[in-house]
Amino acid sequence: MTLMRDADLAEAFDHAAPGYDRLVGLNAGYHADLRRSARRLRLPGGGAGLHILDIGCGTGASTAALLRAAPLARITAVDASAGMLERAAVKRWPAGVTFVHSPVERLAAAGVTGPFDAVFAGYLFRNVADPDAVLAAVHSALRPGGRLAVHEYSLSGSAGHRALWSAVCRAVIIPAGTVTGDRDLYRYLHRSVLEFDTVPAFAARLDATGFKDVRALPVPGWQTGIVHTFLGRRAQPGPGYRKTGSR
Ligand SMILES: C[S@@+](CC[C@H](N)C(=O)[O-])C[C@H]1O[C@@H](n2cnc3c(N)ncnc32)[C@H](O)[C@@H]1O
């Protein structure tokens, strides 16, 4: 997987932050698709009493999608880019939403500890150097039965979807990013999607980490076959389970 170094990537997102919301707003499905993935977590009771972790929250688009799906939940939203978080912080949020500046690889050091009822990752996993390590950390941060939704550019594996992604990047995304001075970041976006796991490969990573009921669902519109919601949950202990120390 070709990655920018972590520090370079955080810096590239710092630079892109002022224009980020405007740029993603050009993609008609961006917010609706995030909301769809958040709804797919099927959080009960409007999220009352639940604590959700939003990793790679950026300027808060995924956080807002989670709030729409679970308006009563407590949400901890984490990002490695101070610039993206600054943009998130100036928006209006209910008291239960907290933003934390930290790489997802160092959540415990930042005081972000579970157990969480759900974890959401919107367009994060392509960017992390060791997705298996991050998935394992997320799995242990979930309470038993807790749910994961990963909303990601992950190609279906068909040549047509791969070609469509490249065509859209060359015709629209990279030229638009060039106007805001972020050409390298959007070239990286193009490349990172081509190099990231296809749907079966990422689903296999979730299985291998121990997630149960792993599924990948498409989104509608031009991103069908390009963006997917991956769902999984941490296993519930079996009937014979007894907590250590419990009687
Ligand atoms: C494409 S943006 C998506 C932001 C938001 N989730 C959304 O859906 O609009 C990816 C975000 O992940 C963050 N990111 C990338 N690598 C990260 C890491 N290792 N730890 C935490 N955040 C990271 C970037 O700073 C950026 O804000």
Tab-separated table of C-alpha atoms and ligand atoms in Angstrom:
chain	number	residue	atom	x	y	z
A	1	MET	CA	0.000	0.000	0.000
A	2	THR	CA	1.543	3.369	-1.013
A	3	LEU	CA	1.053	5.805	1.812
A	4	MET	CA	2.108	9.324	2.496
A	5	ARG	CA	4.038	9.244	5.791
A	6	ASP	CA	1.683	9.862	8.741
A	7	ALA	CA	3.110	13.334	9.397
A	8	ASP	CA	2.889	14.269	5.703
A	9	LEU	CA	-0.705	13.049	5.531
A	10	ALA	CA	-1.758	15.012	8.623
A	11	GLU	CA	-0.059	18.086	7.122
A	12	ALA	CA	-1.784	17.535	3.767
A	13	PHE	CA	-5.162	17.356	5.541
A	14	ASP	CA	-4.259	20.474	7.600
A	15	HIS	CA	-3.679	22.289	4.310
A	16	ALA	CA	-6.839	20.927	2.666
A	17	ALA	CA	-9.033	21.668	5.718
A	18	PRO	CA	-10.234	25.198	4.759
A	19	GLY	CA	-11.577	23.987	1.385
A	20	TYR	CA	-12.546	20.468	2.443
A	21	ASP	CA	-16.247	20.995	3.141
A	22	ARG	CA	-16.698	22.960	-0.085
A	23	LEU	CA	-14.957	20.273	-2.129
A	24	VAL	CA	-16.881	17.325	-0.679
A	25	GLY	CA	-20.080	19.376	-1.060
A	26	LEU	CA	-19.555	19.121	-4.843
A	27	ASN	CA	-20.133	15.378	-4.526
A	28	ALA	CA	-23.930	15.211	-4.328
A	29	GLY	CA	-23.943	11.892	-2.471
A	30	TYR	CA	-21.191	12.607	0.062
A	31	HIS	CA	-23.278	13.472	3.126
A	32	ALA	CA	-26.238	11.255	2.196
A	33	ASP	CA	-23.939	8.245	1.855
A	34	LEU	CA	-22.312	8.884	5.233
A	35	ARG	CA	-25.765	9.154	6.786
A	36	ARG	CA	-26.773	5.890	5.105
A	37	SER	CA	-23.748	4.102	6.589
A	38	ALA	CA	-24.448	5.585	10.029
A	39	ARG	CA	-28.082	4.405	9.821
A	40	ARG	CA	-26.840	0.942	8.881
A	41	LEU	CA	-25.401	0.651	12.406
A	42	ARG	CA	-29.063	0.360	13.506
A	43	LEU	CA	-28.450	2.075	16.834
A	44	PRO	CA	-31.487	1.682	19.083
A	45	GLY	CA	-33.424	4.368	20.968
A	46	GLY	CA	-31.945	7.338	19.122
A	47	GLY	CA	-28.614	6.394	20.680
A	48	ALA	CA	-29.762	7.182	24.245
A	49	GLY	CA	-27.151	5.889	26.699
A	50	LEU	CA	-24.756	4.846	23.917
A	51	HIS	CA	-21.150	5.966	23.459
A	52	ILE	CA	-19.934	6.042	19.841
A	53	LEU	CA	-16.386	6.508	18.588
A	54	ASP	CA	-15.875	8.314	15.244
A	55	ILE	CA	-12.319	7.661	14.027
A	56	GLY	CA	-10.862	9.967	11.356
A	57	CYS	CA	-13.729	12.431	11.916
A	58	GLY	CA	-12.110	15.205	9.839
A	59	THR	CA	-14.243	18.353	9.703
A	60	GLY	CA	-17.115	16.481	11.358
A	61	ALA	CA	-19.106	15.241	8.341
A	62	SER	CA	-19.135	11.691	9.694
A	63	THR	CA	-19.861	12.999	13.216
A	64	ALA	CA	-22.896	14.877	11.877
A	65	ALA	CA	-24.061	11.718	10.086
A	66	LEU	CA	-23.791	9.764	13.339
A	67	LEU	CA	-25.728	12.438	15.197
A	68	ARG	CA	-28.498	12.244	12.619
A	69	ALA	CA	-28.711	8.449	13.161
A	70	ALA	CA	-28.366	8.639	16.948
A	71	PRO	CA	-29.137	12.176	18.169
A	72	LEU	CA	-29.043	11.192	21.851
A	73	ALA	CA	-25.703	9.376	21.768
A	74	ARG	CA	-22.466	10.535	23.306
A	75	ILE	CA	-19.873	10.769	20.510
A	76	THR	CA	-16.101	10.927	20.813
A	77	ALA	CA	-14.600	12.020	17.493
A	78	VAL	CA	-10.876	11.627	16.841
A	79	ASP	CA	-8.573	12.890	14.099
A	80	ALA	CA	-4.827	13.232	13.520
A	81	SER	CA	-5.119	16.583	11.713
A	82	ALA	CA	-5.377	19.681	13.895
A	83	GLY	CA	-6.531	21.689	10.857
A	84	MET	CA	-9.461	19.367	10.125
A	85	LEU	CA	-10.442	19.381	13.819
A	86	GLU	CA	-10.368	23.196	13.934
A	87	ARG	CA	-12.966	23.216	11.149
A	88	ALA	CA	-15.055	20.680	13.048
A	89	ALA	CA	-14.819	22.593	16.319
A	90	VAL	CA	-16.304	25.842	14.951
A	91	LYS	CA	-19.553	24.048	14.045
A	92	ARG	CA	-22.452	23.764	16.499
A	93	TRP	CA	-22.534	20.477	18.387
A	94	PRO	CA	-24.598	19.182	21.286
A	95	ALA	CA	-22.870	18.771	24.647
A	96	GLY	CA	-22.372	15.016	24.160
A	97	VAL	CA	-19.920	15.496	21.262
A	98	THR	CA	-16.195	15.712	22.063
A	99	PHE	CA	-13.311	16.132	19.605
A	100	VAL	CA	-9.877	14.680	20.347
A	101	HIS	CA	-6.642	15.350	18.454
A	102	SER	CA	-4.881	12.004	18.135
A	103	PRO	CA	-3.793	9.448	15.575
A	104	VAL	CA	-6.078	6.442	15.727
A	105	GLU	CA	-3.029	4.328	16.470
A	106	ARG	CA	-2.615	6.065	19.853
A	107	LEU	CA	-6.114	6.294	21.253
A	108	ALA	CA	-5.259	4.986	24.716
A	109	ALA	CA	-2.431	7.518	25.106
A	110	ALA	CA	-4.948	10.255	24.228
A	111	GLY	CA	-7.282	9.008	26.979
A	112	VAL	CA	-9.799	7.555	24.504
A	113	THR	CA	-10.744	4.210	25.996
A	114	GLY	CA	-13.776	2.025	25.553
A	115	PRO	CA	-15.893	0.215	25.828
A	116	PHE	CA	-17.804	1.816	22.956
A	117	ASP	CA	-21.221	0.685	21.778
A	118	ALA	CA	-20.292	1.452	18.185
A	119	VAL	CA	-17.327	2.624	16.118
A	120	PHE	CA	-17.624	4.476	12.816
A	121	ALA	CA	-14.770	5.082	10.364
A	122	GLY	CA	-15.556	7.338	7.390
A	123	TYR	CA	-12.858	7.276	4.692
A	124	LEU	CA	-10.123	6.455	7.212
A	125	PHE	CA	-8.815	2.958	6.631
A	126	ARG	CA	-7.096	3.622	3.289
A	127	ASN	CA	-4.911	6.084	5.144
A	128	VAL	CA	-3.612	3.976	7.985
A	129	ALA	CA	-0.294	2.194	7.697
A	130	ASP	CA	-1.398	-0.958	9.498
A	131	PRO	CA	-5.161	-1.529	9.056
A	132	ASP	CA	-5.021	-4.880	10.865
A	133	ALA	CA	-3.545	-3.289	13.990
A	134	VAL	CA	-6.178	-0.518	13.949
A	135	LEU	CA	-8.989	-3.048	13.413
A	136	ALA	CA	-7.702	-5.123	16.331
A	137	ALA	CA	-7.613	-2.028	18.580
A	138	VAL	CA	-11.143	-1.078	17.483
A	139	HIS	CA	-12.363	-4.618	18.141
A	140	SER	CA	-11.026	-4.533	21.693
A	141	ALA	CA	-12.463	-1.045	22.283
A	142	LEU	CA	-15.984	-2.298	21.464
A	143	ARG	CA	-18.166	-3.774	24.161
A	144	PRO	CA	-19.283	-7.357	23.447
A	145	GLY	CA	-22.039	-7.059	20.828
A	146	GLY	CA	-20.797	-3.556	19.864
A	147	ARG	CA	-21.013	-2.619	16.184
A	148	LEU	CA	-18.545	-1.359	13.601
A	149	ALA	CA	-19.322	0.528	10.383
A	150	VAL	CA	-16.518	1.337	7.968
A	151	HIS	CA	-17.559	3.684	5.153
A	152	GLU	CA	-14.818	3.512	2.563
A	153	TYR	CA	-13.695	3.775	-1.016
A	154	SER	CA	-13.144	0.081	-1.612
A	155	LEU	CA	-13.564	-1.119	-5.182
A	156	SER	CA	-15.773	-4.073	-5.993
A	157	GLY	CA	-12.984	-5.768	-7.937
A	158	SER	CA	-14.597	-5.265	-11.346
A	159	ALA	CA	-12.547	-3.605	-14.099
A	160	GLY	CA	-15.458	-1.284	-14.896
A	161	HIS	CA	-15.616	0.219	-11.408
A	162	ARG	CA	-11.836	0.661	-11.369
A	163	ALA	CA	-11.933	2.461	-14.723
A	164	LEU	CA	-14.852	4.652	-13.608
A	165	TRP	CA	-12.968	5.690	-10.450
A	166	SER	CA	-9.906	6.712	-12.479
A	167	ALA	CA	-12.043	8.586	-15.010
A	168	VAL	CA	-13.849	10.582	-12.269
A	169	CYS	CA	-10.553	11.384	-10.543
A	170	ARG	CA	-8.905	12.618	-13.742
A	171	ALA	CA	-11.930	14.586	-14.979
A	172	VAL	CA	-13.307	16.026	-11.729
A	173	ILE	CA	-11.633	15.289	-8.394
A	174	ILE	CA	-7.980	16.078	-9.198
A	175	PRO	CA	-8.796	19.233	-11.215
A	176	ALA	CA	-11.071	20.475	-8.376
A	177	GLY	CA	-8.335	19.725	-5.815
A	178	THR	CA	-5.808	21.560	-7.986
A	179	VAL	CA	-7.931	24.725	-7.795
A	180	THR	CA	-7.755	24.659	-3.971
A	181	GLY	CA	-3.975	23.979	-4.043
A	182	ASP	CA	-4.336	20.387	-2.831
A	183	ARG	CA	-3.503	18.498	-6.015
A	184	ASP	CA	-1.073	16.111	-4.289
A	185	LEU	CA	-3.686	15.078	-1.703
A	186	TYR	CA	-6.282	14.306	-4.384
A	187	ARG	CA	-3.744	12.464	-6.545
A	188	TYR	CA	-3.001	10.474	-3.430
A	189	LEU	CA	-6.754	9.851	-3.006
A	190	HIS	CA	-6.911	8.453	-6.546
A	191	ARG	CA	-3.908	6.195	-6.042
A	192	SER	CA	-4.779	5.079	-2.521
A	193	VAL	CA	-8.188	3.802	-3.638
A	194	LEU	CA	-6.641	1.816	-6.500
A	195	GLU	CA	-4.154	0.295	-4.082
A	196	PHE	CA	-6.528	-0.320	-1.165
A	197	ASP	CA	-8.293	-3.620	-0.476
A	198	THR	CA	-11.144	-4.596	-2.758
A	199	VAL	CA	-14.405	-5.478	-1.010
A	200	PRO	CA	-13.625	-9.198	-0.506
A	201	ALA	CA	-10.137	-8.386	0.792
A	202	PHE	CA	-11.329	-5.851	3.381
A	203	ALA	CA	-14.194	-8.108	4.458
A	204	ALA	CA	-11.618	-10.880	4.953
A	205	ARG	CA	-9.569	-8.547	7.193
A	206	LEU	CA	-12.642	-7.946	9.357
A	207	ASP	CA	-13.289	-11.691	9.573
A	208	ALA	CA	-9.654	-12.356	10.469
A	209	THR	CA	-9.795	-9.726	13.234
A	210	GLY	CA	-12.690	-11.598	14.829
A	211	PHE	CA	-15.651	-9.457	13.739
A	212	LYS	CA	-18.901	-11.403	13.350
A	213	ASP	CA	-21.700	-11.022	10.786
A	214	VAL	CA	-19.393	-9.156	8.385
A	215	ARG	CA	-21.223	-7.649	5.423
A	216	ALA	CA	-20.405	-5.133	2.686
A	217	LEU	CA	-23.242	-3.012	1.322
A	218	PRO	CA	-23.109	-0.717	-1.704
A	219	VAL	CA	-24.188	2.918	-1.917
A	220	PRO	CA	-26.433	4.197	-4.726
A	221	GLY	CA	-25.506	6.528	-7.591
A	222	TRP	CA	-22.187	6.834	-9.440
A	223	GLN	CA	-20.304	5.476	-6.424
A	224	THR	CA	-21.974	2.052	-6.643
A	225	GLY	CA	-19.131	-0.461	-6.759
A	226	ILE	CA	-16.701	2.230	-5.526
A	227	VAL	CA	-17.870	3.141	-2.002
A	228	HIS	CA	-19.133	0.510	0.455
A	229	THR	CA	-20.338	0.247	4.020
A	230	PHE	CA	-18.669	-2.610	5.858
A	231	LEU	CA	-20.514	-3.826	8.927
A	232	GLY	CA	-19.452	-6.165	11.691
A	233	ARG	CA	-19.910	-6.681	15.400
A	234	ARG	CA	-17.897	-7.929	18.316
A	235	ALA	CA	-19.135	-11.325	19.460
A	236	GLN	CA	-21.393	-11.601	22.479
A	237	PRO	CA	-20.069	-14.021	25.046
A	238	GLY	CA	-21.734	-17.445	24.851
A	239	PRO	CA	-24.212	-18.709	27.486
A	240	GLY	CA	-21.407	-20.404	29.464
A	241	TYR	CA	-19.520	-17.096	29.826
A	242	ARG	CA	-18.826	-15.753	33.302
A	243	LYS	CA	-17.034	-12.435	33.810
A	244	THR	CA	-13.742	-12.832	35.685
A	245	GLY	CA	-14.500	-12.359	39.338
A	246	SER	CA	-18.286	-12.554	38.887
A	247	ARG	CA	-20.330	-15.146	40.761
B	1	LIG	C1	-11.056	11.752	3.955
B	1	LIG	S1	-11.110	12.442	5.568
B	1	LIG	C2	-12.700	11.913	6.139
B	1	LIG	C3	-13.222	12.743	7.246
B	1	LIG	C4	-14.628	12.379	7.751
B	1	LIG	N1	-14.664	11.069	8.379
B	1	LIG	C5	-15.638	12.430	6.635
B	1	LIG	O1	-16.267	11.401	6.400
B	1	LIG	O2	-15.785	13.470	6.008
B	1	LIG	C6	-9.996	11.324	6.416
B	1	LIG	C7	-9.601	11.846	7.788
B	1	LIG	O3	-8.843	10.836	8.434
B	1	LIG	C8	-7.813	11.474	9.160
B	1	LIG	N2	-6.749	10.498	9.371
B	1	LIG	C9	-5.939	9.917	8.455
B	1	LIG	N3	-5.097	9.057	9.043
B	1	LIG	C10	-5.391	9.101	10.367
B	1	LIG	C11	-4.878	8.425	11.503
B	1	LIG	N4	-3.891	7.532	11.400
B	1	LIG	N5	-5.422	8.700	12.713
B	1	LIG	C12	-6.449	9.603	12.831
B	1	LIG	N6	-6.948	10.283	11.798
B	1	LIG	C13	-6.434	10.024	10.579
B	1	LIG	C14	-7.383	12.643	8.299
B	1	LIG	O4	-6.719	13.641	9.062
B	1	LIG	C15	-8.726	13.108	7.740
B	1	LIG	O5	-9.294	14.114	8.515
